[in-house]
Amino acid sequence: MNIAGNRSNQVSKKLKLLFIGAFPPSNKKIFGGNVTGCKILLDAGLANHFDLILLDSTQRTVPPPPVWRRLMYALPRIWNFVYLTKKNRPDAILIFASTGLSFIEKSFLAILGRIFKSCVMFFPRGGRLMDECRQSNFYRCFVRLMMRFPNILLCQGEVWRNFFVNELELGIEKCAILTNWTATADLLEIGSRRCYDTNNKIKILFLGSLNRSKGVFELIDAFSQLISLFPYLELVIAGEGKDSDEALIYVKEKGLNKNVFFTGWIEGERKLYVLSDSDIFCLPSHVEGLPNSMIEAMAVGLPVIITPVGSVPDVITDGENGLLTPLYDSVSLAHRIELLVVDQALRMALGRAAHETARTKFNPVKAVQQLVFLAEKDKISE
């Protein structure tokens, strides 16, 4: 009886959580999936369940700065991490990591967190990690070693958990699925009242970084194949990236200036408007974890066309709540776009099914509850 009472007392008060993620200053216009994901977790009431200590690790520029400058940014972050951990003695540490140098730095922080006897929850969010491990035996061995240090390895879906368990040979008991949480109430509200009657004007939306790996050039190619058949089509490209200038030039070369519009990064009310004003969402990425923009598009009731990369197949069933398209294949992509352009009933069926998937699976409150459960479970098991 006393043991149960002691355990109840352990979790009745808030646990201290050191959160390493993207928390840029309010006066800095910095965008991206990690910025969005971190903000939504905070807005969903993470601080109601944890005493939060935040450590910003935002990438400040696109494209990323050179290695020497990233090292210059990383060293003060590591120092701040040690200072905050020694000062606050957090019960848990939540680390968001991308690939490349970000993964190396965050893995080192995970080791330090274990040294300070905190529960380390490590969340690899870079879609390239699986490909990089499969392309290099050395890197795969390095990742396997580093992933043995966190107490809990957060996975974006079954595909990721299977990768960690089967290919990196990590114990399934430490691999927990934390589903995407970007289906916010304002997005779902737009989806609940969406009208699928387009009045013969259809807008296709790309929302993401303007990098080749996002498939934006295949999308422009596919669009160019359709515009002579459907001159009323518009393509809205929302985002920026290292290949932004090249994409602009490519659109001009194909003579698509009157039908393709670049908005740059969008946020807030403008982002809600663009999502609500679109009819089809396309993201033919070469690599992903689980893209926030896809979940946001589903939440607003858009039919989505996307490649089966990362954890996308965990979410999208082809022909039921979206359409899957092969990688690097602009002809197949054009065919799938055409299916939705000519068939309003299909747009409506896929859009409504997508909205329901987002509503039931990707609620931010559920993600917060899962993080609380994992942290408290580890605390009780000490």
PDB file of N, CA, C and O in Angstrom, residues 198-243:
ATOM      1  N   THR A 198     -15.588  23.548 -57.416  1.00  0.00           N
ATOM      2  CA  THR A 198     -14.515  24.483 -57.753  1.00  0.00           C
ATOM      3  C   THR A 198     -14.887  25.494 -58.827  1.00  0.00           C
ATOM      4  O   THR A 198     -14.094  26.379 -59.140  1.00  0.00           O
ATOM      5  N   ASN A 199     -16.042  25.357 -59.450  1.00  0.00           N
ATOM      6  CA  ASN A 199     -16.442  26.274 -60.526  1.00  0.00           C
ATOM      7  C   ASN A 199     -15.386  26.347 -61.636  1.00  0.00           C
ATOM      8  O   ASN A 199     -15.045  27.415 -62.142  1.00  0.00           O
ATOM      9  N   ASN A 200     -14.844  25.159 -61.989  1.00  0.00           N
ATOM     10  CA  ASN A 200     -13.901  25.031 -63.112  1.00  0.00           C
ATOM     11  C   ASN A 200     -12.605  25.816 -62.926  1.00  0.00           C
ATOM     12  O   ASN A 200     -11.929  26.148 -63.903  1.00  0.00           O
ATOM     13  N   LYS A 201     -12.221  26.085 -61.678  1.00  0.00           N
ATOM     14  CA  LYS A 201     -10.911  26.675 -61.420  1.00  0.00           C
ATOM     15  C   LYS A 201     -10.284  25.888 -60.282  1.00  0.00           C
ATOM     16  O   LYS A 201     -10.790  25.917 -59.152  1.00  0.00           O
ATOM     17  N   ILE A 202      -9.203  25.195 -60.563  1.00  0.00           N
ATOM     18  CA  ILE A 202      -8.624  24.280 -59.581  1.00  0.00           C
ATOM     19  C   ILE A 202      -7.206  24.721 -59.237  1.00  0.00           C
ATOM     20  O   ILE A 202      -6.371  24.937 -60.126  1.00  0.00           O
ATOM     21  N   LYS A 203      -6.947  24.847 -57.944  1.00  0.00           N
ATOM     22  CA  LYS A 203      -5.631  25.246 -57.450  1.00  0.00           C
ATOM     23  C   LYS A 203      -4.934  24.047 -56.813  1.00  0.00           C
ATOM     24  O   LYS A 203      -5.491  23.405 -55.919  1.00  0.00           O
ATOM     25  N   ILE A 204      -3.724  23.787 -57.287  1.00  0.00           N
ATOM     26  CA  ILE A 204      -2.879  22.730 -56.734  1.00  0.00           C
ATOM     27  C   ILE A 204      -1.863  23.389 -55.815  1.00  0.00           C
ATOM     28  O   ILE A 204      -1.224  24.385 -56.179  1.00  0.00           O
ATOM     29  N   LEU A 205      -1.686  22.839 -54.624  1.00  0.00           N
ATOM     30  CA  LEU A 205      -0.807  23.442 -53.625  1.00  0.00           C
ATOM     31  C   LEU A 205       0.393  22.557 -53.337  1.00  0.00           C
ATOM     32  O   LEU A 205       0.247  21.362 -53.066  1.00  0.00           O
ATOM     33  N   PHE A 206       1.577  23.148 -53.408  1.00  0.00           N
ATOM     34  CA  PHE A 206       2.805  22.558 -52.882  1.00  0.00           C
ATOM     35  C   PHE A 206       3.197  23.382 -51.675  1.00  0.00           C
ATOM     36  O   PHE A 206       3.320  24.609 -51.767  1.00  0.00           O
ATOM     37  N   LEU A 207       3.420  22.732 -50.531  1.00  0.00           N
ATOM     38  CA  LEU A 207       3.783  23.441 -49.300  1.00  0.00           C
ATOM     39  C   LEU A 207       4.972  22.734 -48.679  1.00  0.00           C
ATOM     40  O   LEU A 207       4.862  21.609 -48.194  1.00  0.00           O
ATOM     41  N   GLY A 208       6.129  23.389 -48.719  1.00  0.00           N
ATOM     42  CA  GLY A 208       7.328  22.764 -48.170  1.00  0.00           C
ATOM     43  C   GLY A 208       8.578  23.510 -48.603  1.00  0.00           C
ATOM     44  O   GLY A 208       8.511  24.528 -49.307  1.00  0.00           O
ATOM     45  N   SER A 209       9.734  22.995 -48.201  1.00  0.00           N
ATOM     46  CA  SER A 209      11.006  23.596 -48.593  1.00  0.00           C
ATOM     47  C   SER A 209      11.220  23.436 -50.093  1.00  0.00           C
ATOM     48  O   SER A 209      10.941  22.373 -50.651  1.00  0.00           O
ATOM     49  N   LEU A 210      11.732  24.469 -50.722  1.00  0.00           N
ATOM     50  CA  LEU A 210      11.985  24.403 -52.163  1.00  0.00           C
ATOM     51  C   LEU A 210      13.370  23.810 -52.401  1.00  0.00           C
ATOM     52  O   LEU A 210      14.337  24.512 -52.698  1.00  0.00           O
ATOM     53  N   ASN A 211      13.424  22.494 -52.214  1.00  0.00           N
ATOM     54  CA  ASN A 211      14.630  21.719 -52.482  1.00  0.00           C
ATOM     55  C   ASN A 211      14.277  20.627 -53.476  1.00  0.00           C
ATOM     56  O   ASN A 211      13.142  20.149 -53.518  1.00  0.00           O
ATOM     57  N   ARG A 212      15.243  20.199 -54.261  1.00  0.00           N
ATOM     58  CA  ARG A 212      14.999  19.124 -55.221  1.00  0.00           C
ATOM     59  C   ARG A 212      14.430  17.881 -54.556  1.00  0.00           C
ATOM     60  O   ARG A 212      13.610  17.165 -55.141  1.00  0.00           O
ATOM     61  N   SER A 213      14.869  17.613 -53.329  1.00  0.00           N
ATOM     62  CA  SER A 213      14.438  16.399 -52.636  1.00  0.00           C
ATOM     63  C   SER A 213      12.950  16.421 -52.293  1.00  0.00           C
ATOM     64  O   SER A 213      12.381  15.388 -51.938  1.00  0.00           O
ATOM     65  N   LYS A 214      12.309  17.565 -52.387  1.00  0.00           N
ATOM     66  CA  LYS A 214      10.873  17.653 -52.149  1.00  0.00           C
ATOM     67  C   LYS A 214      10.047  17.370 -53.409  1.00  0.00           C
ATOM     68  O   LYS A 214       8.819  17.396 -53.368  1.00  0.00           O
ATOM     69  N   GLY A 215      10.723  17.138 -54.533  1.00  0.00           N
ATOM     70  CA  GLY A 215      10.015  16.787 -55.761  1.00  0.00           C
ATOM     71  C   GLY A 215       9.357  17.949 -56.464  1.00  0.00           C
ATOM     72  O   GLY A 215       8.494  17.743 -57.331  1.00  0.00           O
ATOM     73  N   VAL A 216       9.777  19.171 -56.144  1.00  0.00           N
ATOM     74  CA  VAL A 216       9.099  20.336 -56.730  1.00  0.00           C
ATOM     75  C   VAL A 216       9.315  20.408 -58.241  1.00  0.00           C
ATOM     76  O   VAL A 216       8.423  20.858 -58.989  1.00  0.00           O
ATOM     77  N   PHE A 217      10.456  19.931 -58.744  1.00  0.00           N
ATOM     78  CA  PHE A 217      10.703  19.993 -60.184  1.00  0.00           C
ATOM     79  C   PHE A 217       9.873  18.952 -60.929  1.00  0.00           C
ATOM     80  O   PHE A 217       9.403  19.214 -62.044  1.00  0.00           O
ATOM     81  N   GLU A 218       9.671  17.776 -60.331  1.00  0.00           N
ATOM     82  CA  GLU A 218       8.764  16.806 -60.928  1.00  0.00           C
ATOM     83  C   GLU A 218       7.343  17.347 -60.973  1.00  0.00           C
ATOM     84  O   GLU A 218       6.602  17.108 -61.927  1.00  0.00           O
ATOM     85  N   LEU A 219       6.960  18.098 -59.936  1.00  0.00           N
ATOM     86  CA  LEU A 219       5.624  18.682 -59.914  1.00  0.00           C
ATOM     87  C   LEU A 219       5.464  19.725 -61.013  1.00  0.00           C
ATOM     88  O   LEU A 219       4.428  19.782 -61.690  1.00  0.00           O
ATOM     89  N   ILE A 220       6.480  20.556 -61.208  1.00  0.00           N
ATOM     90  CA  ILE A 220       6.419  21.549 -62.293  1.00  0.00           C
ATOM     91  C   ILE A 220       6.340  20.850 -63.643  1.00  0.00           C
ATOM     92  O   ILE A 220       5.576  21.255 -64.539  1.00  0.00           O
ATOM     93  N   ASP A 221       7.114  19.775 -63.813  1.00  0.00           N
ATOM     94  CA  ASP A 221       7.047  19.001 -65.056  1.00  0.00           C
ATOM     95  C   ASP A 221       5.639  18.438 -65.278  1.00  0.00           C
ATOM     96  O   ASP A 221       5.092  18.514 -66.387  1.00  0.00           O
ATOM     97  N   ALA A 222       5.071  17.842 -64.228  1.00  0.00           N
ATOM     98  CA  ALA A 222       3.733  17.263 -64.342  1.00  0.00           C
ATOM     99  C   ALA A 222       2.707  18.336 -64.686  1.00  0.00           C
ATOM    100  O   ALA A 222       1.820  18.129 -65.532  1.00  0.00           O
ATOM    101  N   PHE A 223       2.821  19.479 -64.049  1.00  0.00           N
ATOM    102  CA  PHE A 223       1.896  20.584 -64.307  1.00  0.00           C
ATOM    103  C   PHE A 223       1.988  21.050 -65.754  1.00  0.00           C
ATOM    104  O   PHE A 223       0.967  21.337 -66.401  1.00  0.00           O
ATOM    105  N   SER A 224       3.213  21.097 -66.287  1.00  0.00           N
ATOM    106  CA  SER A 224       3.392  21.543 -67.670  1.00  0.00           C
ATOM    107  C   SER A 224       2.746  20.574 -68.664  1.00  0.00           C
ATOM    108  O   SER A 224       2.348  20.983 -69.760  1.00  0.00           O
ATOM    109  N   GLN A 225       2.633  19.300 -68.287  1.00  0.00           N
ATOM    110  CA  GLN A 225       1.977  18.315 -69.149  1.00  0.00           C
ATOM    111  C   GLN A 225       0.454  18.491 -69.180  1.00  0.00           C
ATOM    112  O   GLN A 225      -0.210  18.034 -70.103  1.00  0.00           O
ATOM    113  N   LEU A 226      -0.095  19.146 -68.174  1.00  0.00           N
ATOM    114  CA  LEU A 226      -1.545  19.245 -68.031  1.00  0.00           C
ATOM    115  C   LEU A 226      -2.126  20.586 -68.466  1.00  0.00           C
ATOM    116  O   LEU A 226      -3.321  20.680 -68.753  1.00  0.00           O
ATOM    117  N   ILE A 227      -1.297  21.622 -68.498  1.00  0.00           N
ATOM    118  CA  ILE A 227      -1.837  22.966 -68.634  1.00  0.00           C
ATOM    119  C   ILE A 227      -2.515  23.190 -69.994  1.00  0.00           C
ATOM    120  O   ILE A 227      -3.479  23.968 -70.100  1.00  0.00           O
ATOM    121  N   SER A 228      -2.061  22.505 -71.049  1.00  0.00           N
ATOM    122  CA  SER A 228      -2.706  22.676 -72.355  1.00  0.00           C
ATOM    123  C   SER A 228      -4.096  22.045 -72.375  1.00  0.00           C
ATOM    124  O   SER A 228      -4.997  22.522 -73.084  1.00  0.00           O
ATOM    125  N   LEU A 229      -4.281  20.983 -71.573  1.00  0.00           N
ATOM    126  CA  LEU A 229      -5.589  20.326 -71.482  1.00  0.00           C
ATOM    127  C   LEU A 229      -6.527  21.064 -70.541  1.00  0.00           C
ATOM    128  O   LEU A 229      -7.743  21.115 -70.762  1.00  0.00           O
ATOM    129  N   PHE A 230      -5.946  21.651 -69.492  1.00  0.00           N
ATOM    130  CA  PHE A 230      -6.755  22.313 -68.458  1.00  0.00           C
ATOM    131  C   PHE A 230      -6.153  23.696 -68.189  1.00  0.00           C
ATOM    132  O   PHE A 230      -5.449  23.908 -67.189  1.00  0.00           O
ATOM    133  N   PRO A 231      -6.409  24.652 -69.066  1.00  0.00           N
ATOM    134  CA  PRO A 231      -5.772  25.973 -68.930  1.00  0.00           C
ATOM    135  C   PRO A 231      -6.204  26.749 -67.687  1.00  0.00           C
ATOM    136  O   PRO A 231      -5.581  27.763 -67.362  1.00  0.00           O
ATOM    137  N   TYR A 232      -7.235  26.278 -67.009  1.00  0.00           N
ATOM    138  CA  TYR A 232      -7.707  26.957 -65.803  1.00  0.00           C
ATOM    139  C   TYR A 232      -6.965  26.501 -64.549  1.00  0.00           C
ATOM    140  O   TYR A 232      -7.229  27.001 -63.446  1.00  0.00           O
ATOM    141  N   LEU A 233      -6.032  25.554 -64.673  1.00  0.00           N
ATOM    142  CA  LEU A 233      -5.287  25.077 -63.499  1.00  0.00           C
ATOM    143  C   LEU A 233      -4.319  26.136 -62.996  1.00  0.00           C
ATOM    144  O   LEU A 233      -3.740  26.906 -63.770  1.00  0.00           O
ATOM    145  N   GLU A 234      -4.131  26.171 -61.686  1.00  0.00           N
ATOM    146  CA  GLU A 234      -3.113  27.020 -61.071  1.00  0.00           C
ATOM    147  C   GLU A 234      -2.280  26.160 -60.115  1.00  0.00           C
ATOM    148  O   GLU A 234      -2.802  25.249 -59.474  1.00  0.00           O
ATOM    149  N   LEU A 235      -0.997  26.455 -60.045  1.00  0.00           N
ATOM    150  CA  LEU A 235      -0.096  25.797 -59.108  1.00  0.00           C
ATOM    151  C   LEU A 235       0.471  26.842 -58.158  1.00  0.00           C
ATOM    152  O   LEU A 235       1.107  27.816 -58.600  1.00  0.00           O
ATOM    153  N   VAL A 236       0.211  26.657 -56.881  1.00  0.00           N
ATOM    154  CA  VAL A 236       0.723  27.560 -55.850  1.00  0.00           C
ATOM    155  C   VAL A 236       1.871  26.854 -55.133  1.00  0.00           C
ATOM    156  O   VAL A 236       1.680  25.774 -54.563  1.00  0.00           O
ATOM    157  N   ILE A 237       3.052  27.446 -55.192  1.00  0.00           N
ATOM    158  CA  ILE A 237       4.241  26.875 -54.557  1.00  0.00           C
ATOM    159  C   ILE A 237       4.569  27.728 -53.341  1.00  0.00           C
ATOM    160  O   ILE A 237       5.036  28.865 -53.470  1.00  0.00           O
ATOM    161  N   ALA A 238       4.302  27.179 -52.160  1.00  0.00           N
ATOM    162  CA  ALA A 238       4.479  27.911 -50.902  1.00  0.00           C
ATOM    163  C   ALA A 238       5.690  27.357 -50.163  1.00  0.00           C
ATOM    164  O   ALA A 238       5.700  26.190 -49.771  1.00  0.00           O
ATOM    165  N   GLY A 239       6.695  28.201 -49.992  1.00  0.00           N
ATOM    166  CA  GLY A 239       7.908  27.783 -49.304  1.00  0.00           C
ATOM    167  C   GLY A 239       9.127  28.425 -49.927  1.00  0.00           C
ATOM    168  O   GLY A 239       9.041  29.096 -50.972  1.00  0.00           O
ATOM    169  N   GLU A 240      10.263  28.216 -49.302  1.00  0.00           N
ATOM    170  CA  GLU A 240      11.537  28.685 -49.822  1.00  0.00           C
ATOM    171  C   GLU A 240      12.587  27.617 -49.534  1.00  0.00           C
ATOM    172  O   GLU A 240      12.362  26.720 -48.714  1.00  0.00           O
ATOM    173  N   GLY A 241      13.712  27.718 -50.197  1.00  0.00           N
ATOM    174  CA  GLY A 241      14.776  26.754 -49.965  1.00  0.00           C
ATOM    175  C   GLY A 241      15.963  27.033 -50.858  1.00  0.00           C
ATOM    176  O   GLY A 241      15.996  28.028 -51.596  1.00  0.00           O
ATOM    177  N   LYS A 242      16.932  26.128 -50.826  1.00  0.00           N
ATOM    178  CA  LYS A 242      18.177  26.355 -51.554  1.00  0.00           C
ATOM    179  C   LYS A 242      17.974  26.346 -53.064  1.00  0.00           C
ATOM    180  O   LYS A 242      18.814  26.875 -53.812  1.00  0.00           O
ATOM    181  N   ASP A 243      16.869  25.736 -53.529  1.00  0.00           N
ATOM    182  CA  ASP A 243      16.616  25.664 -54.970  1.00  0.00           C
ATOM    183  C   ASP A 243      15.491  26.602 -55.418  1.00  0.00           C
ATOM    184  O   ASP A 243      14.921  26.417 -56.501  1.00  0.00           O
TER     185      ASP A 243
END
